[in-house]
PDB file of C-alpha atoms in Angstrom:
ATOM      1  CA  MET A  90     -14.931   1.735 -31.314  1.00 38.00           C
ATOM      2  CA  THR A  91     -14.910   4.813 -29.254  1.00 38.00           C
ATOM      3  CA  SER A  92     -18.013   6.939 -28.746  1.00 38.00           C
ATOM      4  CA  SER A  93     -19.031  10.898 -28.420  1.00 37.00           C
ATOM      5  CA  VAL A  94     -20.285   9.470 -24.695  1.00 38.00           C
ATOM      6  CA  ASN A  95     -17.691   7.607 -24.058  1.00 42.00           C
ATOM      7  CA  CYS A  96     -15.065  10.561 -24.091  1.00 44.00           C
ATOM      8  CA  ARG A  97     -17.159  12.989 -22.089  1.00 47.00           C
ATOM      9  CA  GLN A  98     -16.843   9.663 -19.576  1.00 68.00           C
ATOM     10  CA  THR A  99     -13.802   9.991 -19.679  1.00 78.00           C
ATOM     11  CA  PRO A 100     -12.385  12.478 -17.358  1.00 82.00           C
ATOM     12  CA  THR A 101      -9.015  14.724 -17.497  1.00 83.00           C
ATOM     13  CA  PRO A 102      -6.161  14.769 -15.381  1.00 83.00           C
ATOM     14  CA  ALA A 103      -6.353  18.264 -14.249  1.00 80.00           C
ATOM     15  CA  GLU A 104      -9.919  17.155 -12.454  1.00 81.00           C
ATOM     16  CA  HIS A 105      -8.282  14.976 -10.289  1.00 86.00           C
ATOM     17  CA  TYR A 106      -4.530  16.780  -9.899  1.00 89.00           C
ATOM     18  CA  GLY A 107      -5.445  17.953  -6.910  1.00 90.00           C
ATOM     19  CA  PRO A 108      -6.857  15.025  -4.688  1.00 93.00           C
ATOM     20  CA  LEU A 109      -4.254  12.774  -5.795  1.00 95.00           C
ATOM     21  CA  MET A 110      -2.096  15.349  -4.454  1.00 95.00           C
ATOM     22  CA  ALA A 111      -3.533  15.650  -1.409  1.00 95.00           C
ATOM     23  CA  ALA A 112      -3.632  11.740  -1.262  1.00 96.00           C
ATOM     24  CA  LEU A 113      -0.043  11.641  -1.742  1.00 97.00           C
ATOM     25  CA  ALA A 114       0.448  14.113   0.655  1.00 97.00           C
ATOM     26  CA  ASP A 115      -1.304  12.577   3.358  1.00 96.00           C
ATOM     27  CA  VAL A 116       0.831   9.157   2.305  1.00 97.00           C
ATOM     28  CA  ALA A 117       3.910  10.828   2.861  1.00 97.00           C
ATOM     29  CA  GLU A 118       3.580  12.070   5.653  1.00 95.00           C
ATOM     30  CA  GLN A 119       1.738   9.429   7.908  1.00 93.00           C
ATOM     31  CA  SER A 120       4.181   6.540   6.232  1.00 93.00           C
ATOM     32  CA  PHE A 121       6.913   8.198   5.752  1.00 94.00           C
ATOM     33  CA  PHE A 122       7.166  11.692   8.172  1.00 93.00           C
ATOM     34  CA  ALA A 123       8.144  13.057   5.042  1.00 95.00           C
ATOM     35  CA  CYS A 124       6.798  16.631   4.301  1.00 94.00           C
ATOM     36  CA  VAL A 125       5.581  17.246   0.028  1.00 96.00           C
ATOM     37  CA  ASP A 126       5.664  21.463  -0.825  1.00 95.00           C
ATOM     38  CA  PRO A 127       4.640  22.415  -3.733  1.00 91.00           C
ATOM     39  CA  CYS A 128       7.809  22.761  -7.309  1.00 92.00           C
ATOM     40  CA  ASP A 129       7.716  25.206  -9.663  1.00 92.00           C
ATOM     41  CA  ALA A 130       9.739  23.827 -13.022  1.00 92.00           C
ATOM     42  CA  ALA A 131      12.766  26.350 -12.130  1.00 93.00           C
ATOM     43  CA  SER A 132      12.897  24.596  -8.632  1.00 94.00           C
ATOM     44  CA  PHE A 133      12.566  21.246  -9.507  1.00 94.00           C
ATOM     45  CA  GLU A 134      15.771  21.413 -12.075  1.00 94.00           C
ATOM     46  CA  GLU A 135      17.440  22.696  -9.811  1.00 94.00           C
ATOM     47  CA  ARG A 136      16.996  20.185  -7.155  1.00 95.00           C
ATOM     48  CA  ALA A 137      17.183  17.250 -10.212  1.00 95.00           C
ATOM     49  CA  ALA A 138      20.614  18.865 -11.843  1.00 94.00           C
ATOM     50  CA  GLY A 139      23.534  16.224 -10.607  1.00 89.00           C
ATOM     51  CA  VAL A 140      20.762  13.508 -10.183  1.00 94.00           C
ATOM     52  CA  ASP A 141      21.603  10.450 -12.497  1.00 93.00           C
ATOM     53  CA  ASN A 142      19.548   7.481 -10.757  1.00 96.00           C
ATOM     54  CA  TRP A 143      15.564   8.161 -10.423  1.00 98.00           C
ATOM     55  CA  LEU A 144      13.415   4.968 -10.142  1.00 98.00           C
ATOM     56  CA  ARG A 145       9.474   5.577 -12.078  1.00 98.00           C
ATOM     57  CA  VAL A 146       6.419   3.534 -10.433  1.00 98.00           C
ATOM     58  CA  SER A 147       3.740   3.276 -12.562  1.00 98.00           C
ATOM     59  CA  VAL A 148       0.254   2.006 -11.501  1.00 97.00           C
ATOM     60  CA  GLY A 149      -2.486   1.200 -13.700  1.00 96.00           C
ATOM     61  CA  PHE A 150      -6.227   1.090 -12.525  1.00 95.00           C
ATOM     62  CA  GLN A 151      -9.642   0.393 -13.142  1.00 92.00           C
ATOM     63  CA  GLY A 152     -12.962   1.722 -11.874  1.00 87.00           C
ATOM     64  CA  ALA A 153     -15.289   4.085 -12.673  1.00 83.00           C
ATOM     65  CA  PHE A 154     -12.467   5.482 -14.845  1.00 87.00           C
ATOM     66  CA  ALA A 155      -9.229   3.607 -16.294  1.00 92.00           C
ATOM     67  CA  GLY A 156      -6.068   4.702 -16.187  1.00 94.00           C
ATOM     68  CA  LEU A 157      -1.937   4.891 -15.229  1.00 95.00           C
ATOM     69  CA  PHE A 158      -0.380   6.926 -12.469  1.00 96.00           C
ATOM     70  CA  SER A 159       2.759   6.732 -12.008  1.00 96.00           C
ATOM     71  CA  CYS A 160       5.536   8.777 -10.032  1.00 97.00           C
ATOM     72  CA  THR A 161       9.295   9.410 -10.867  1.00 97.00           C
ATOM     73  CA  LEU A 162      11.467  10.219  -8.073  1.00 98.00           C
ATOM     74  CA  PRO A 163      15.564  10.830  -7.015  1.00 97.00           C
ATOM     75  CA  GLU A 164      17.100   7.241  -5.731  1.00 96.00           C
ATOM     76  CA  PRO A 165      18.384   9.303  -2.924  1.00 95.00           C
ATOM     77  CA  LEU A 166      14.492  10.125  -2.204  1.00 97.00           C
ATOM     78  CA  ALA A 167      14.077   6.825  -2.131  1.00 97.00           C
ATOM     79  CA  ALA A 168      16.505   5.785   0.143  1.00 96.00           C
ATOM     80  CA  GLU A 169      15.314   8.262   2.198  1.00 95.00           C
ATOM     81  CA  LEU A 170      11.713   6.442   2.054  1.00 96.00           C
ATOM     82  CA  PHE A 171      12.951   2.967   2.542  1.00 96.00           C
ATOM     83  CA  ASP A 172      14.701   4.389   6.088  1.00 94.00           C
ATOM     84  CA  SER A 173      11.364   6.684   7.307  1.00 94.00           C
ATOM     85  CA  PHE A 174       9.531   3.214   6.251  1.00 94.00           C
ATOM     86  CA  LEU A 175      11.010   1.222   8.813  1.00 91.00           C
ATOM     87  CA  GLY A 176      12.315   3.765  11.113  1.00 88.00           C
ATOM     88  CA  GLN A 177      15.977   2.770  10.917  1.00 83.00           C
ATOM     89  CA  ALA A 178      18.500   4.758   8.562  1.00 79.00           C
ATOM     90  CA  ASP A 179      20.418   0.637   8.354  1.00 80.00           C
ATOM     91  CA  GLU A 180      22.114   1.450   4.996  1.00 80.00           C
ATOM     92  CA  SER A 181      23.078  -2.285   4.874  1.00 83.00           C
ATOM     93  CA  ALA A 182      19.721  -3.065   4.808  1.00 83.00           C
ATOM     94  CA  ARG A 183      18.517  -1.768   1.967  1.00 90.00           C
ATOM     95  CA  ASN A 184      18.942  -3.724  -1.406  1.00 94.00           C
ATOM     96  CA  GLU A 185      17.503  -2.936  -5.060  1.00 95.00           C
ATOM     97  CA  THR A 186      15.067  -5.527  -4.969  1.00 97.00           C
ATOM     98  CA  LEU A 187      13.572  -3.608  -1.259  1.00 96.00           C
ATOM     99  CA  VAL A 188      14.372  -0.668  -2.468  1.00 97.00           C
ATOM    100  CA  PHE A 189      11.720  -1.181  -5.803  1.00 98.00           C
ATOM    101  CA  ASP A 190       9.138  -3.300  -3.397  1.00 98.00           C
ATOM    102  CA  LEU A 191       9.222   0.516  -0.774  1.00 98.00           C
ATOM    103  CA  VAL A 192       8.732   2.789  -4.534  1.00 98.00           C
ATOM    104  CA  GLY A 193       5.947   0.181  -5.378  1.00 98.00           C
ATOM    105  CA  GLU A 194       4.016   0.308  -2.692  1.00 97.00           C
ATOM    106  CA  PHE A 195       4.817   4.046  -1.871  1.00 98.00           C
ATOM    107  CA  GLY A 196       2.543   4.162  -5.340  1.00 98.00           C
ATOM    108  CA  ASN A 197       0.277   2.006  -4.648  1.00 97.00           C
ATOM    109  CA  MET A 198      -0.957   3.881  -1.102  1.00 97.00           C
ATOM    110  CA  ILE A 199      -0.752   7.065  -2.962  1.00 97.00           C
ATOM    111  CA  CYS A 200      -3.422   5.555  -6.015  1.00 96.00           C
ATOM    112  CA  GLY A 201      -5.097   3.282  -3.674  1.00 95.00           C
ATOM    113  CA  THR A 202      -5.909   6.702  -1.367  1.00 95.00           C
ATOM    114  CA  TRP A 203      -6.950   8.771  -3.937  1.00 95.00           C
ATOM    115  CA  LEU A 204      -8.983   6.075  -5.273  1.00 94.00           C
ATOM    116  CA  THR A 205     -10.960   5.456  -2.365  1.00 93.00           C
ATOM    117  CA  ARG A 206     -12.004   9.296  -1.731  1.00 91.00           C
ATOM    118  CA  THR A 207     -12.926   9.542  -5.245  1.00 89.00           C
ATOM    119  CA  ALA A 208     -14.394   6.442  -6.790  1.00 79.00           C
ATOM    120  CA  GLU A 209     -17.070   6.818  -3.245  1.00 71.00           C
ATOM    121  CA  ARG A 210     -19.745   3.698  -3.531  1.00 75.00           C
ATOM    122  CA  ARG A 211     -17.475   2.375  -6.852  1.00 81.00           C
ATOM    123  CA  ARG A 212     -15.348  -0.488  -6.523  1.00 87.00           C
ATOM    124  CA  PHE A 213     -11.934  -0.229  -8.274  1.00 90.00           C
ATOM    125  CA  ALA A 214      -8.560  -2.743  -9.212  1.00 92.00           C
ATOM    126  CA  LEU A 215      -5.639  -1.576  -8.868  1.00 94.00           C
ATOM    127  CA  HIS A 216      -2.448  -2.988 -11.205  1.00 95.00           C
ATOM    128  CA  ARG A 217       0.499  -4.648  -9.615  1.00 95.00           C
ATOM    129  CA  PRO A 218       3.017  -1.041  -9.339  1.00 97.00           C
ATOM    130  CA  GLU A 219       5.755  -1.177 -11.783  1.00 98.00           C
ATOM    131  CA  VAL A 220       9.275  -0.064 -10.683  1.00 98.00           C
ATOM    132  CA  ARG A 221      11.915   0.988 -13.037  1.00 98.00           C
ATOM    133  CA  ARG A 222      15.220   3.010 -13.170  1.00 97.00           C
ATOM    134  CA  VAL A 223      14.285   6.006 -15.599  1.00 97.00           C
ATOM    135  CA  PRO A 224      16.945   9.160 -17.161  1.00 94.00           C
ATOM    136  CA  PRO A 225      15.949  11.612 -15.683  1.00 91.00           C
ATOM    137  CA  PRO A 226      12.885  13.321 -15.970  1.00 89.00           C
ATOM    138  CA  VAL A 227      11.773  15.488 -18.814  1.00 84.00           C
ATOM    139  CA  VAL A 228      10.480  19.061 -17.302  1.00 81.00           C
ATOM    140  CA  THR A 229       6.679  19.907 -19.301  1.00 71.00           C
ATOM    141  CA  THR A 230       4.061  22.254 -17.301  1.00 60.00           C
ATOM    142  CA  GLY A 231       1.097  23.374 -18.387  1.00 56.00           C
ATOM    143  CA  ALA A 232      -2.365  21.512 -19.906  1.00 50.00           C
ATOM    144  CA  GLU A 233       0.322  19.932 -22.152  1.00 49.00           C
ATOM    145  CA  GLY A 234       2.765  18.691 -19.425  1.00 54.00           C
ATOM    146  CA  GLY A 235       0.703  15.834 -18.105  1.00 72.00           C
ATOM    147  CA  GLN A 236       2.982  16.004 -14.393  1.00 87.00           C
ATOM    148  CA  GLU A 237       3.163  17.639 -11.225  1.00 92.00           C
ATOM    149  CA  LEU A 238       5.997  18.675 -10.005  1.00 93.00           C
ATOM    150  CA  LEU A 239       6.605  18.924  -5.651  1.00 94.00           C
ATOM    151  CA  CYS A 240       9.563  18.781  -3.356  1.00 96.00           C
ATOM    152  CA  LEU A 241       9.806  15.961  -0.646  1.00 97.00           C
ATOM    153  CA  ASN A 242      11.742  16.546   1.685  1.00 94.00           C
ATOM    154  CA  ASP A 243      13.131  19.380   0.045  1.00 94.00           C
ATOM    155  CA  ARG A 244      13.888  16.983  -2.955  1.00 96.00           C
ATOM    156  CA  PRO A 245      11.841  17.205  -6.022  1.00 96.00           C
ATOM    157  CA  LEU A 246       9.588  14.383  -7.377  1.00 96.00           C
ATOM    158  CA  ALA A 247       7.233  14.403 -10.632  1.00 95.00           C
ATOM    159  CA  VAL A 248       3.239  12.773 -10.343  1.00 95.00           C
ATOM    160  CA  GLY A 249       2.281  11.773 -14.082  1.00 94.00           C
ATOM    161  CA  LEU A 250      -1.583  11.040 -14.398  1.00 94.00           C
ATOM    162  CA  VAL A 251      -3.178   9.324 -17.885  1.00 93.00           C
ATOM    163  CA  PHE A 252      -6.514   8.407 -18.354  1.00 91.00           C
ATOM    164  CA  VAL A 253      -7.886   5.655 -21.018  1.00 88.00           C
ATOM    165  CA  PRO A 254     -11.611   5.717 -22.393  1.00 81.00           C
ATOM    166  CA  TRP A 255     -13.830   3.646 -21.109  1.00 66.00           C
ATOM    167  CA  GLN A 256     -13.413  -0.421 -22.657  1.00 61.00           C
ATOM    168  CA  GLY A 257     -16.671  -1.656 -21.161  1.00 53.00           C
TER     169      GLY A 257
ATOM    170  CA  MET B 181       7.296 -17.900   3.686  1.00 62.00           C
ATOM    171  CA  SER B 182       9.144 -17.100   6.596  1.00 54.00           C
ATOM    172  CA  GLU B 183       8.573 -16.461  10.799  1.00 56.00           C
ATOM    173  CA  THR B 184      10.590 -15.730  14.469  1.00 54.00           C
ATOM    174  CA  THR B 185      10.739 -16.361  17.378  1.00 51.00           C
ATOM    175  CA  GLU B 186       9.131 -16.699  21.075  1.00 55.00           C
ATOM    176  CA  ALA B 187       7.333 -19.163  21.913  1.00 58.00           C
ATOM    177  CA  ALA B 188       3.316 -18.233  22.692  1.00 68.00           C
ATOM    178  CA  PRO B 189       1.531 -20.276  20.723  1.00 66.00           C
ATOM    179  CA  ASP B 190      -2.333 -18.339  21.280  1.00 77.00           C
ATOM    180  CA  ARG B 191      -1.097 -14.978  20.047  1.00 87.00           C
ATOM    181  CA  ASN B 192       1.249 -15.919  16.654  1.00 93.00           C
ATOM    182  CA  ILE B 193       0.276 -13.960  13.855  1.00 94.00           C
ATOM    183  CA  LEU B 194       0.687 -14.226  10.457  1.00 97.00           C
ATOM    184  CA  ILE B 195       1.000 -10.854   8.195  1.00 97.00           C
ATOM    185  CA  VAL B 196      -0.287 -11.342   4.845  1.00 98.00           C
ATOM    186  CA  ASP B 197       0.930  -9.214   2.024  1.00 98.00           C
ATOM    187  CA  ASP B 198       2.685  -9.282  -1.674  1.00 97.00           C
ATOM    188  CA  SER B 199       5.031  -6.574  -0.193  1.00 97.00           C
ATOM    189  CA  ALA B 200       7.651  -7.295   1.763  1.00 97.00           C
ATOM    190  CA  MET B 201       8.641  -3.531   2.902  1.00 96.00           C
ATOM    191  CA  MET B 202       4.778  -3.815   4.405  1.00 96.00           C
ATOM    192  CA  ARG B 203       5.410  -6.474   6.276  1.00 97.00           C
ATOM    193  CA  ALA B 204       8.556  -6.195   7.570  1.00 95.00           C
ATOM    194  CA  MET B 205       6.900  -2.657   8.701  1.00 94.00           C
ATOM    195  CA  ILE B 206       3.702  -4.066  10.601  1.00 94.00           C
ATOM    196  CA  ARG B 207       6.402  -6.133  11.897  1.00 93.00           C
ATOM    197  CA  ARG B 208       8.186  -3.835  13.298  1.00 91.00           C
ATOM    198  CA  VAL B 209       6.201  -2.513  14.911  1.00 90.00           C
ATOM    199  CA  ALA B 210       4.163  -5.533  16.606  1.00 90.00           C
ATOM    200  CA  ALA B 211       7.568  -5.543  17.553  1.00 88.00           C
ATOM    201  CA  LEU B 212       7.710  -2.180  19.518  1.00 87.00           C
ATOM    202  CA  ALA B 213       4.265  -2.196  20.174  1.00 85.00           C
ATOM    203  CA  ASP B 214       5.037  -3.618  23.680  1.00 83.00           C
ATOM    204  CA  VAL B 215       2.580  -5.778  23.708  1.00 86.00           C
ATOM    205  CA  PRO B 216       2.936  -9.910  24.312  1.00 87.00           C
ATOM    206  CA  ILE B 217       2.518 -11.566  20.796  1.00 88.00           C
ATOM    207  CA  GLY B 218       4.309 -15.570  20.043  1.00 91.00           C
ATOM    208  CA  ARG B 219       6.114 -16.171  16.427  1.00 94.00           C
ATOM    209  CA  VAL B 220       5.544 -13.575  14.106  1.00 95.00           C
ATOM    210  CA  PHE B 221       4.838 -15.488  10.282  1.00 97.00           C
ATOM    211  CA  GLU B 222       4.624 -14.149   6.718  1.00 98.00           C
ATOM    212  CA  ALA B 223       3.387 -14.735   3.404  1.00 98.00           C
ATOM    213  CA  ALA B 224       3.096 -12.912   0.144  1.00 98.00           C
ATOM    214  CA  ASN B 225       0.044 -13.849  -1.050  1.00 98.00           C
ATOM    215  CA  GLY B 226      -3.250 -15.676   0.382  1.00 98.00           C
ATOM    216  CA  ALA B 227      -2.283 -19.167  -0.796  1.00 98.00           C
ATOM    217  CA  GLU B 228       1.274 -18.394   1.128  1.00 98.00           C
ATOM    218  CA  ALA B 229      -1.279 -17.919   3.977  1.00 98.00           C
ATOM    219  CA  LEU B 230      -3.093 -21.034   4.059  1.00 98.00           C
ATOM    220  CA  ALA B 231      -0.402 -23.182   3.954  1.00 98.00           C
ATOM    221  CA  ILE B 232       0.806 -21.212   7.029  1.00 98.00           C
ATOM    222  CA  LEU B 233      -2.495 -22.060   8.348  1.00 98.00           C
ATOM    223  CA  GLU B 234      -2.500 -25.414   8.219  1.00 97.00           C
ATOM    224  CA  ARG B 235       0.216 -26.429   9.535  1.00 96.00           C
ATOM    225  CA  GLU B 236       0.637 -23.990  12.585  1.00 96.00           C
ATOM    226  CA  PRO B 237      -1.990 -22.040  14.918  1.00 95.00           C
ATOM    227  CA  ILE B 238      -2.132 -18.671  14.455  1.00 95.00           C
ATOM    228  CA  ALA B 239      -4.351 -16.341  16.777  1.00 93.00           C
ATOM    229  CA  ALA B 240      -4.818 -13.093  14.533  1.00 93.00           C
ATOM    230  CA  LEU B 241      -4.267 -12.224  10.789  1.00 96.00           C
ATOM    231  CA  PHE B 242      -3.866  -9.284   8.942  1.00 96.00           C
ATOM    232  CA  THR B 243      -4.147  -9.591   5.329  1.00 98.00           C
ATOM    233  CA  ASP B 244      -4.119  -7.309   2.538  1.00 97.00           C
ATOM    234  CA  ILE B 245      -6.332  -7.397  -0.434  1.00 96.00           C
ATOM    235  CA  ASN B 246      -5.099  -7.354  -3.565  1.00 94.00           C
ATOM    236  CA  MET B 247      -2.227  -9.604  -3.885  1.00 96.00           C
ATOM    237  CA  PRO B 248      -1.174 -11.990  -7.002  1.00 95.00           C
ATOM    238  CA  VAL B 249      -1.834 -15.914  -6.742  1.00 97.00           C
ATOM    239  CA  MET B 250      -4.862 -15.640  -3.484  1.00 98.00           C
ATOM    240  CA  THR B 251      -6.363 -12.409  -2.914  1.00 97.00           C
ATOM    241  CA  GLY B 252      -6.569 -11.850   0.507  1.00 97.00           C
ATOM    242  CA  THR B 253     -10.586 -11.617   0.118  1.00 97.00           C
ATOM    243  CA  GLU B 254     -10.223 -14.848  -1.623  1.00 98.00           C
ATOM    244  CA  LEU B 255      -8.576 -16.037   1.057  1.00 98.00           C
ATOM    245  CA  LEU B 256     -10.995 -14.669   3.790  1.00 98.00           C
ATOM    246  CA  ARG B 257     -13.241 -16.431   1.708  1.00 98.00           C
ATOM    247  CA  VAL B 258     -11.933 -19.622   2.334  1.00 98.00           C
ATOM    248  CA  ILE B 259     -11.247 -19.741   5.888  1.00 98.00           C
ATOM    249  CA  GLU B 260     -14.724 -18.895   6.129  1.00 96.00           C
ATOM    250  CA  GLU B 261     -16.107 -21.894   4.216  1.00 97.00           C
ATOM    251  CA  ARG B 262     -14.084 -24.668   5.802  1.00 96.00           C
ATOM    252  CA  GLY B 263     -14.352 -23.160   9.157  1.00 94.00           C
ATOM    253  CA  ALA B 264     -11.523 -24.561  11.049  1.00 94.00           C
ATOM    254  CA  TRP B 265     -10.191 -21.204  12.322  1.00 95.00           C
ATOM    255  CA  PRO B 266     -13.066 -19.556  14.381  1.00 94.00           C
ATOM    256  CA  ASP B 267     -11.535 -17.521  16.655  1.00 92.00           C
ATOM    257  CA  LEU B 268      -8.803 -16.310  14.203  1.00 94.00           C
ATOM    258  CA  ILE B 269      -8.927 -12.427  14.421  1.00 93.00           C
ATOM    259  CA  ARG B 270      -8.851 -11.157  10.686  1.00 95.00           C
ATOM    260  CA  VAL B 271      -8.096  -8.293  10.491  1.00 95.00           C
ATOM    261  CA  ILE B 272      -7.489  -6.013   6.857  1.00 97.00           C
ATOM    262  CA  VAL B 273      -4.462  -4.325   5.727  1.00 96.00           C
ATOM    263  CA  SER B 274      -5.401  -2.088   2.360  1.00 96.00           C
ATOM    264  CA  THR B 275      -5.009   0.848   0.964  1.00 94.00           C
ATOM    265  CA  ASP B 276      -8.789  -0.098  -0.439  1.00 92.00           C
ATOM    266  CA  GLY B 277     -11.595   1.670   1.672  1.00 90.00           C
ATOM    267  CA  SER B 278     -13.623   1.856  -0.440  1.00 89.00           C
ATOM    268  CA  GLN B 279     -17.116   1.045   0.177  1.00 89.00           C
ATOM    269  CA  ALA B 280     -17.651  -1.728  -1.211  1.00 89.00           C
ATOM    270  CA  ARG B 281     -14.440  -3.629  -1.016  1.00 91.00           C
ATOM    271  CA  ARG B 282     -16.303  -3.466   3.013  1.00 92.00           C
ATOM    272  CA  GLU B 283     -18.900  -4.155   1.782  1.00 91.00           C
ATOM    273  CA  GLU B 284     -17.373  -7.378  -0.454  1.00 91.00           C
ATOM    274  CA  VAL B 285     -15.432  -8.831   3.285  1.00 93.00           C
ATOM    275  CA  ASP B 286     -18.435  -7.559   5.398  1.00 90.00           C
ATOM    276  CA  HIS B 287     -20.347 -11.165   5.723  1.00 94.00           C
ATOM    277  CA  LEU B 288     -16.428 -12.565   6.573  1.00 96.00           C
ATOM    278  CA  HIS B 289     -15.717 -11.920  10.342  1.00 95.00           C
ATOM    279  CA  VAL B 290     -13.726  -9.064   9.006  1.00 95.00           C
ATOM    280  CA  ARG B 291     -12.149  -7.787  12.794  1.00 93.00           C
ATOM    281  CA  CYS B 292     -10.670  -4.381  11.067  1.00 92.00           C
ATOM    282  CA  TYR B 293      -9.959  -2.922   8.297  1.00 94.00           C
ATOM    283  CA  VAL B 294      -6.873  -0.947   8.430  1.00 94.00           C
ATOM    284  CA  GLU B 295      -6.569   1.828   5.385  1.00 94.00           C
ATOM    285  CA  LYS B 296      -3.195   2.374   4.051  1.00 94.00           C
ATOM    286  CA  PRO B 297      -1.562   4.719   4.598  1.00 93.00           C
ATOM    287  CA  PHE B 298      -1.374   4.359   8.947  1.00 89.00           C
ATOM    288  CA  ARG B 299       0.421   5.613  11.336  1.00 84.00           C
ATOM    289  CA  PRO B 300       1.928   2.975  13.466  1.00 83.00           C
ATOM    290  CA  GLU B 301       0.302   3.608  16.486  1.00 83.00           C
ATOM    291  CA  VAL B 302      -2.953   2.567  14.814  1.00 85.00           C
ATOM    292  CA  MET B 303      -1.609  -0.532  13.974  1.00 85.00           C
ATOM    293  CA  ARG B 304      -0.053  -0.285  17.753  1.00 85.00           C
ATOM    294  CA  ASP B 305      -3.894  -0.281  18.855  1.00 85.00           C
ATOM    295  CA  VAL B 306      -4.965  -2.818  16.946  1.00 85.00           C
ATOM    296  CA  LEU B 307      -2.537  -4.847  18.904  1.00 86.00           C
ATOM    297  CA  CYS B 308      -3.622  -3.776  21.607  1.00 85.00           C
ATOM    298  CA  GLU B 309      -7.176  -4.779  21.854  1.00 79.00           C
ATOM    299  CA  LEU B 310      -6.429  -8.616  20.179  1.00 77.00           C
ATOM    300  CA  SER B 311      -4.471  -8.446  23.446  1.00 78.00           C
ATOM    301  CA  ALA B 312      -6.746  -7.396  25.733  1.00 76.00           C
ATOM    302  CA  ASP B 313      -8.983  -9.156  23.773  1.00 71.00           C
ATOM    303  CA  ALA B 314      -6.753 -12.664  24.116  1.00 64.00           C
ATOM    304  CA  ASP B 315      -5.541 -12.020  28.161  1.00 63.00           C
ATOM    305  CA  PRO B 316      -9.462  -9.812  29.271  1.00 53.00           C
ATOM    306  CA  ARG B 317      -8.288 -10.712  33.125  1.00 48.00           C
TER     307      ARG B 317
END
């Protein structure tokens, strides 16, 4: 049963998008030598136009609060991140399994960095990242949108964050 | 799981991470670090790592924490309990840098705690430090 106390304890994504975006920018810069920029809906749609293949990584987390982080990115960006991560541009080294692994690790690092900074002294647990192909994202903005839009290396990236009421 | 070349068993390293890409990245940094290392072994979890430790001489262990089958913390506990590898240098490489997690491994003789993401030069510096300890001349 969900009590009113539990409802008060569940944070809102809006409270956490700032720290989450900071974590994403640090992961992008330090491990992928990539640059993050803000992106409005129009710019996102312009950059996403014509990109048919998208991947989404989802990482569940539990601790002081619980929920699901997700990041949706075009496959060409995943390929760029792959090359940057290994410091090589060898297309023959890429295959679907390794690209999915890389995108999973990307999500894992973002979520882990954010929670390390946010959870302070409290322990948290990350679930194994799940990576799958998804249709091109539908752009939604504002409080109801539930996602943040960004540019990473001038390519579109959508970040989602959902909290679930504490079940403890 | 896998390993590569060069004979210098007192400088063999073992990389334990369930992400093949993270293992590949650490391996690549090690190769470019201009530090003498021996063979590089890889394991995808703590259980695989233990199997390698039991059959190969390993000087330094680089382990993630959050892994299926056997976590890095569980691996370090088993290493501690068995007491069979007293000279093994233990390095954690994890996204979880929380104080709670650090305290959990505090008594497990962890030499370094490297938070992901890290710049390649951070891992290079760790390797250099370990190498200097192994060869203090």
